[in-house]
């Protein structure tokens, strides 16, 4: 893999992102989190079934043999509804899902620095909102959450839908969500796309030149490869150790710099080492 160790890749000019009369716009930092095994320390789909209907895990795995996973979760929500699981029970239970304290602290500190922070996940909107609701002020740190929409009907059953209703055309990603295309949309809205410019090469130093934007992507799964490959040499991928993304990046050419982390402490340390957190 084209993996490089780095020092303060993103550290120059991050503290100030305002335009003044005598200087150009300082670099913008955009941080995008996957959710399961990335922001939180679990897979919210499997975890909630294990908590509320552990006897249904075998049925869930059987469905997955013939159906797309988003469709499986849609069906599992019907099963939980028949078992009497309510919206309130979902919310209450999600308050116990494993979530490194350091991850929440890092999000809050990055928000205080004025970074643009997003969630881009193949979970669903209700699960994510329910989990974030247990931590005061955490949801407001994220500019937007991009994920599969989920809503309750009048009978109290949760329905999970595809993020992409039409064919997104990406052969690398599952049919319900191409994270690469969504990331492209996010970065365009932030004014930091494309990431792989054909302009003259900027001499690399321990710090990036003043005004150079930086995108940080945090992920773990195979569907995080597409957005990771869209990033350029001035960007950072924080990949969960031993997970699918970590393995794929070792065997796939990529331009972004990669840091591997296993727990909240290592994650925070990596952010500090690349200059995202002081």
Tab-separated table of C-alpha atoms in Angstrom:
chain	number	residue	atom	x	y	z
A	1	UNK	CA	0.000	0.000	0.000
A	2	UNK	CA	1.045	3.569	-0.560
A	3	UNK	CA	0.970	4.330	3.124
A	4	UNK	CA	2.999	7.208	4.515
A	5	UNK	CA	3.663	8.189	8.059
A	6	UNK	CA	3.275	11.879	8.662
A	7	UNK	CA	3.955	14.513	11.212
A	8	UNK	CA	1.899	17.718	11.255
A	9	UNK	CA	0.272	17.170	7.865
A	10	UNK	CA	-2.733	19.324	8.663
A	11	UNK	CA	-1.405	21.541	11.417
A	12	UNK	CA	-0.507	24.754	9.601
A	13	UNK	CA	-3.160	27.436	9.688
A	14	UNK	CA	-5.951	25.401	11.307
A	15	UNK	CA	-6.643	27.662	14.228
A	16	UNK	CA	-7.929	30.512	12.091
A	17	UNK	CA	-10.329	30.042	9.215
A	18	UNK	CA	-11.474	33.630	8.687
A	19	UNK	CA	-10.692	35.961	5.770
A	20	UNK	CA	-8.866	39.171	6.599
A	21	UNK	CA	-7.856	42.159	4.454
A	22	UNK	CA	-4.222	41.101	4.314
A	23	UNK	CA	-4.418	37.325	4.049
A	24	UNK	CA	-6.072	34.593	2.051
A	25	UNK	CA	-8.614	32.215	3.522
A	26	UNK	CA	-6.862	29.834	5.886
A	27	UNK	CA	-7.276	26.161	5.199
A	28	UNK	CA	-10.650	24.569	5.775
A	29	UNK	CA	-10.948	21.259	7.608
A	30	UNK	CA	-13.792	18.868	6.769
A	31	UNK	CA	-14.188	15.752	8.926
A	32	UNK	CA	-16.466	12.896	7.822
A	33	UNK	CA	-17.297	9.995	10.138
A	34	UNK	CA	-18.678	6.608	9.300
A	35	UNK	CA	-20.856	5.561	12.248
A	36	UNK	CA	-20.696	1.841	13.121
A	37	UNK	CA	-17.256	0.765	14.409
A	38	UNK	CA	-16.034	4.277	13.590
A	39	UNK	CA	-17.795	6.951	15.619
A	40	UNK	CA	-19.339	4.346	17.941
A	41	UNK	CA	-17.664	1.134	19.069
A	42	UNK	CA	-20.259	-1.318	17.744
A	43	UNK	CA	-22.430	-2.263	14.786
A	44	UNK	CA	-25.736	-0.652	15.735
A	45	UNK	CA	-27.790	-3.019	13.538
A	46	UNK	CA	-26.571	-6.291	15.020
A	47	UNK	CA	-26.209	-4.821	18.491
A	48	UNK	CA	-29.812	-3.686	18.841
A	49	UNK	CA	-31.145	-7.068	17.665
A	50	UNK	CA	-28.921	-8.850	20.165
A	51	UNK	CA	-30.226	-6.597	22.935
A	52	UNK	CA	-33.947	-6.690	22.128
A	53	UNK	CA	-34.447	-10.019	20.341
A	54	UNK	CA	-31.369	-12.230	20.624
A	55	UNK	CA	-33.432	-15.247	19.610
A	56	UNK	CA	-33.891	-13.590	16.178
A	57	UNK	CA	-30.207	-13.374	15.278
A	58	UNK	CA	-30.333	-16.692	13.399
A	59	UNK	CA	-33.305	-15.478	11.385
A	60	UNK	CA	-31.464	-12.246	10.642
A	61	UNK	CA	-28.433	-14.108	9.314
A	62	UNK	CA	-30.669	-16.354	7.220
A	63	UNK	CA	-32.350	-13.338	5.619
A	64	UNK	CA	-28.948	-11.875	4.818
A	65	UNK	CA	-28.149	-14.898	2.645
A	66	UNK	CA	-30.717	-13.819	0.061
A	67	UNK	CA	-31.381	-10.118	0.724
A	68	UNK	CA	-29.532	-6.842	0.746
A	69	UNK	CA	-28.659	-5.822	4.299
A	70	UNK	CA	-30.831	-2.687	4.295
A	71	UNK	CA	-33.788	-4.874	3.326
A	72	UNK	CA	-32.850	-7.302	6.093
A	73	UNK	CA	-32.980	-4.501	8.668
A	74	UNK	CA	-36.327	-3.371	7.296
A	75	UNK	CA	-37.657	-6.910	7.834
A	76	UNK	CA	-36.068	-7.170	11.278
A	77	UNK	CA	-37.850	-4.008	12.371
A	78	UNK	CA	-41.131	-5.727	11.473
A	79	UNK	CA	-40.127	-8.709	13.633
A	80	UNK	CA	-39.259	-6.444	16.571
A	81	UNK	CA	-42.537	-4.602	16.158
A	82	UNK	CA	-44.464	-7.879	16.411
A	83	UNK	CA	-42.514	-8.613	19.593
A	84	UNK	CA	-43.774	-5.352	21.089
A	85	UNK	CA	-40.602	-3.269	20.842
A	86	UNK	CA	-41.544	0.416	20.926
A	87	UNK	CA	-39.775	3.561	19.794
A	88	UNK	CA	-39.146	4.477	23.419
A	89	UNK	CA	-37.565	1.069	24.055
A	90	UNK	CA	-35.228	1.553	21.101
A	91	UNK	CA	-34.118	4.951	22.391
A	92	UNK	CA	-33.653	3.731	25.958
A	93	UNK	CA	-31.604	0.715	24.878
A	94	UNK	CA	-29.369	2.675	22.535
A	95	UNK	CA	-28.162	4.676	25.514
A	96	UNK	CA	-26.084	1.621	26.468
A	97	UNK	CA	-24.287	1.067	23.161
A	98	UNK	CA	-20.453	1.136	23.448
A	99	UNK	CA	-19.099	4.576	22.604
A	100	UNK	CA	-15.538	5.676	23.411
A	101	UNK	CA	-15.500	8.823	25.532
A	102	UNK	CA	-12.520	10.079	23.534
A	103	UNK	CA	-14.544	9.984	20.305
A	104	UNK	CA	-17.173	12.290	21.738
A	105	UNK	CA	-14.540	14.595	23.203
A	106	UNK	CA	-12.721	14.793	19.867
A	107	UNK	CA	-15.925	15.660	18.023
A	108	UNK	CA	-16.698	18.425	20.511
A	109	UNK	CA	-13.171	19.849	20.321
A	110	UNK	CA	-13.176	19.827	16.529
A	111	UNK	CA	-16.545	21.564	16.555
A	112	UNK	CA	-15.129	24.228	18.858
A	113	UNK	CA	-12.324	24.780	16.350
A	114	UNK	CA	-14.880	25.489	13.661
A	115	UNK	CA	-14.330	22.371	11.570
A	116	UNK	CA	-17.137	21.079	9.358
A	117	UNK	CA	-18.128	17.660	10.714
A	118	UNK	CA	-20.445	15.133	9.059
A	119	UNK	CA	-21.713	11.585	9.514
A	120	UNK	CA	-21.855	9.367	6.408
A	121	UNK	CA	-23.209	5.956	7.351
A	122	UNK	CA	-24.918	2.833	6.058
A	123	UNK	CA	-26.873	2.531	9.321
A	124	UNK	CA	-30.138	4.492	9.433
A	125	UNK	CA	-31.318	7.898	10.545
A	126	UNK	CA	-33.343	6.765	13.557
A	127	UNK	CA	-30.595	4.623	15.057
A	128	UNK	CA	-28.027	7.399	14.704
A	129	UNK	CA	-30.273	10.131	16.089
A	130	UNK	CA	-31.366	7.900	18.981
A	131	UNK	CA	-27.778	7.190	19.988
A	132	UNK	CA	-26.599	10.793	19.692
A	133	UNK	CA	-29.597	12.001	21.709
A	134	UNK	CA	-28.105	10.492	24.874
A	135	UNK	CA	-25.182	12.951	24.863
A	136	UNK	CA	-25.892	16.635	25.468
A	137	UNK	CA	-24.753	18.848	22.626
A	138	UNK	CA	-23.220	16.070	20.536
A	139	UNK	CA	-25.768	16.040	17.699
A	140	UNK	CA	-25.342	19.768	17.115
A	141	UNK	CA	-21.634	19.249	16.406
A	142	UNK	CA	-22.521	17.596	13.089
A	143	UNK	CA	-23.577	19.777	10.166
A	144	UNK	CA	-25.527	16.923	8.616
A	145	UNK	CA	-26.095	13.166	8.801
A	146	UNK	CA	-26.181	11.239	5.520
A	147	UNK	CA	-27.619	7.744	5.924
A	148	UNK	CA	-30.523	5.469	5.042
A	149	UNK	CA	-33.781	7.188	6.037
A	150	UNK	CA	-35.894	5.470	8.672
A	151	UNK	CA	-39.254	6.480	10.116
A	152	UNK	CA	-42.069	5.021	12.192
A	153	UNK	CA	-45.518	4.479	10.722
A	154	UNK	CA	-48.789	5.126	12.548
A	155	UNK	CA	-48.665	1.624	14.043
A	156	UNK	CA	-45.242	2.196	15.570
A	157	UNK	CA	-43.235	0.056	13.165
A	158	UNK	CA	-39.875	1.359	11.927
A	159	UNK	CA	-39.338	1.352	8.151
A	160	UNK	CA	-35.806	1.547	6.712
A	161	UNK	CA	-35.265	2.748	3.143
A	162	UNK	CA	-32.342	3.070	0.735
A	163	UNK	CA	-30.399	6.329	0.701
A	164	UNK	CA	-30.076	6.116	-3.100
A	165	UNK	CA	-33.459	5.334	-4.576
A	166	UNK	CA	-32.030	5.086	-8.119
A	167	UNK	CA	-28.952	3.348	-9.534
A	168	UNK	CA	-25.922	5.354	-8.412
A	169	UNK	CA	-23.690	3.729	-11.028
A	170	UNK	CA	-20.795	2.829	-8.728
A	171	UNK	CA	-19.696	-0.790	-9.048
A	172	UNK	CA	-17.622	-0.631	-5.885
A	173	UNK	CA	-20.461	0.284	-3.497
A	174	UNK	CA	-23.680	-1.453	-2.347
A	175	UNK	CA	-26.800	-0.485	-4.283
A	176	UNK	CA	-28.365	1.512	-1.468
A	177	UNK	CA	-25.487	3.909	-0.852
A	178	UNK	CA	-22.347	5.079	-2.623
A	179	UNK	CA	-20.359	6.921	0.015
A	180	UNK	CA	-17.961	8.234	-2.608
A	181	UNK	CA	-20.726	10.126	-4.404
A	182	UNK	CA	-22.115	11.502	-1.154
A	183	UNK	CA	-18.644	12.597	-0.044
A	184	UNK	CA	-18.199	14.367	-3.367
A	185	UNK	CA	-21.459	16.247	-2.729
A	186	UNK	CA	-20.333	17.188	0.791
A	187	UNK	CA	-16.967	18.484	-0.396
A	188	UNK	CA	-18.529	20.459	-3.233
A	189	UNK	CA	-20.840	22.148	-0.724
A	190	UNK	CA	-17.793	22.978	1.399
A	191	UNK	CA	-15.870	24.318	-1.585
A	192	UNK	CA	-13.026	21.819	-1.241
A	193	UNK	CA	-13.660	19.552	-4.253
A	194	UNK	CA	-11.942	18.079	-6.217
A	195	UNK	CA	-9.245	16.683	-3.936
A	196	UNK	CA	-6.910	15.460	-6.707
A	197	UNK	CA	-5.941	18.638	-8.537
A	198	UNK	CA	-3.863	18.688	-11.702
A	199	UNK	CA	-2.162	21.910	-10.655
A	200	UNK	CA	1.590	22.157	-10.153
A	201	UNK	CA	2.975	20.018	-7.350
A	202	UNK	CA	3.331	21.800	-4.021
A	203	UNK	CA	6.585	21.051	-2.269
A	204	UNK	CA	5.899	18.876	0.741
A	205	UNK	CA	7.119	19.984	4.142
A	206	UNK	CA	6.279	18.885	7.657
A	207	UNK	CA	3.350	21.317	7.432
A	208	UNK	CA	1.070	21.908	4.483
A	209	UNK	CA	1.231	25.362	2.871
A	210	UNK	CA	-0.990	27.996	4.421
A	211	UNK	CA	-4.469	27.856	2.922
A	212	UNK	CA	-4.315	24.205	1.856
A	213	UNK	CA	-7.597	22.480	2.746
A	214	UNK	CA	-7.682	19.139	4.545
A	215	UNK	CA	-10.317	16.390	4.536
A	216	UNK	CA	-10.315	13.748	7.265
A	217	UNK	CA	-12.295	10.548	6.694
A	218	UNK	CA	-12.944	8.089	9.543
A	219	UNK	CA	-14.087	4.600	8.589
A	220	UNK	CA	-13.770	0.848	8.988
A	221	UNK	CA	-15.728	-1.050	6.352
A	222	UNK	CA	-15.473	-2.097	2.734
A	223	UNK	CA	-17.943	0.603	1.724
A	224	UNK	CA	-15.539	3.204	3.151
A	225	UNK	CA	-12.964	2.424	0.458
A	226	UNK	CA	-14.766	4.415	-2.237
A	227	UNK	CA	-14.644	7.723	-0.313
A	228	UNK	CA	-11.119	6.980	0.913
A	229	UNK	CA	-9.885	6.622	-2.669
A	230	UNK	CA	-11.473	9.935	-3.619
A	231	UNK	CA	-9.135	11.820	-1.292
A	232	UNK	CA	-5.855	13.433	-2.240
A	233	UNK	CA	-2.344	13.689	-0.851
A	234	UNK	CA	-3.259	16.475	1.570
A	235	UNK	CA	-6.024	14.428	3.190
A	236	UNK	CA	-6.117	11.835	5.959
A	237	UNK	CA	-7.926	8.513	6.339
A	238	UNK	CA	-8.310	7.233	9.893
A	239	UNK	CA	-8.989	3.516	9.433
A	240	UNK	CA	-10.022	1.157	12.239
A	241	UNK	CA	-7.306	-1.408	12.913
A	242	UNK	CA	-7.975	-4.917	11.615
A	243	UNK	CA	-11.258	-4.003	9.920
A	244	UNK	CA	-12.023	-4.320	6.200
A	245	UNK	CA	-10.945	-0.795	5.238
A	246	UNK	CA	-7.563	-1.271	6.895
A	247	UNK	CA	-7.015	-4.471	4.911
A	248	UNK	CA	-8.218	-3.010	1.602
A	249	UNK	CA	-5.998	0.046	1.862
A	250	UNK	CA	-2.971	-2.199	2.287
A	251	UNK	CA	-3.620	-3.743	-1.119
A	252	UNK	CA	-5.060	-0.754	-3.000
A	253	UNK	CA	-3.235	2.324	-4.300
A	254	UNK	CA	-4.418	5.469	-2.559
A	255	UNK	CA	-3.247	9.066	-2.377
A	256	UNK	CA	-4.475	10.042	1.070
A	257	UNK	CA	-2.274	9.539	4.105
A	258	UNK	CA	-3.449	6.762	6.421
A	259	UNK	CA	-3.461	6.454	10.193
A	260	UNK	CA	-4.621	3.276	11.931
A	261	UNK	CA	-6.391	3.291	15.292
A	262	UNK	CA	-7.864	0.659	17.578
A	263	UNK	CA	-9.443	2.580	20.457
A	264	UNK	CA	-10.460	6.066	21.502
A	265	UNK	CA	-7.070	6.930	22.943
A	266	UNK	CA	-5.271	5.977	19.717
A	267	UNK	CA	-7.832	7.889	17.670
A	268	UNK	CA	-7.262	11.051	19.678
A	269	UNK	CA	-3.507	10.566	19.430
A	270	UNK	CA	-3.697	10.278	15.660
A	271	UNK	CA	-5.724	13.475	15.396
A	272	UNK	CA	-3.098	15.241	17.470
A	273	UNK	CA	-0.203	13.808	15.464
A	274	UNK	CA	-1.587	15.184	12.185
A	275	UNK	CA	-2.384	18.574	13.658
A	276	UNK	CA	-6.175	18.310	13.760
A	277	UNK	CA	-6.206	18.595	17.548
A	278	UNK	CA	-3.617	20.527	19.518
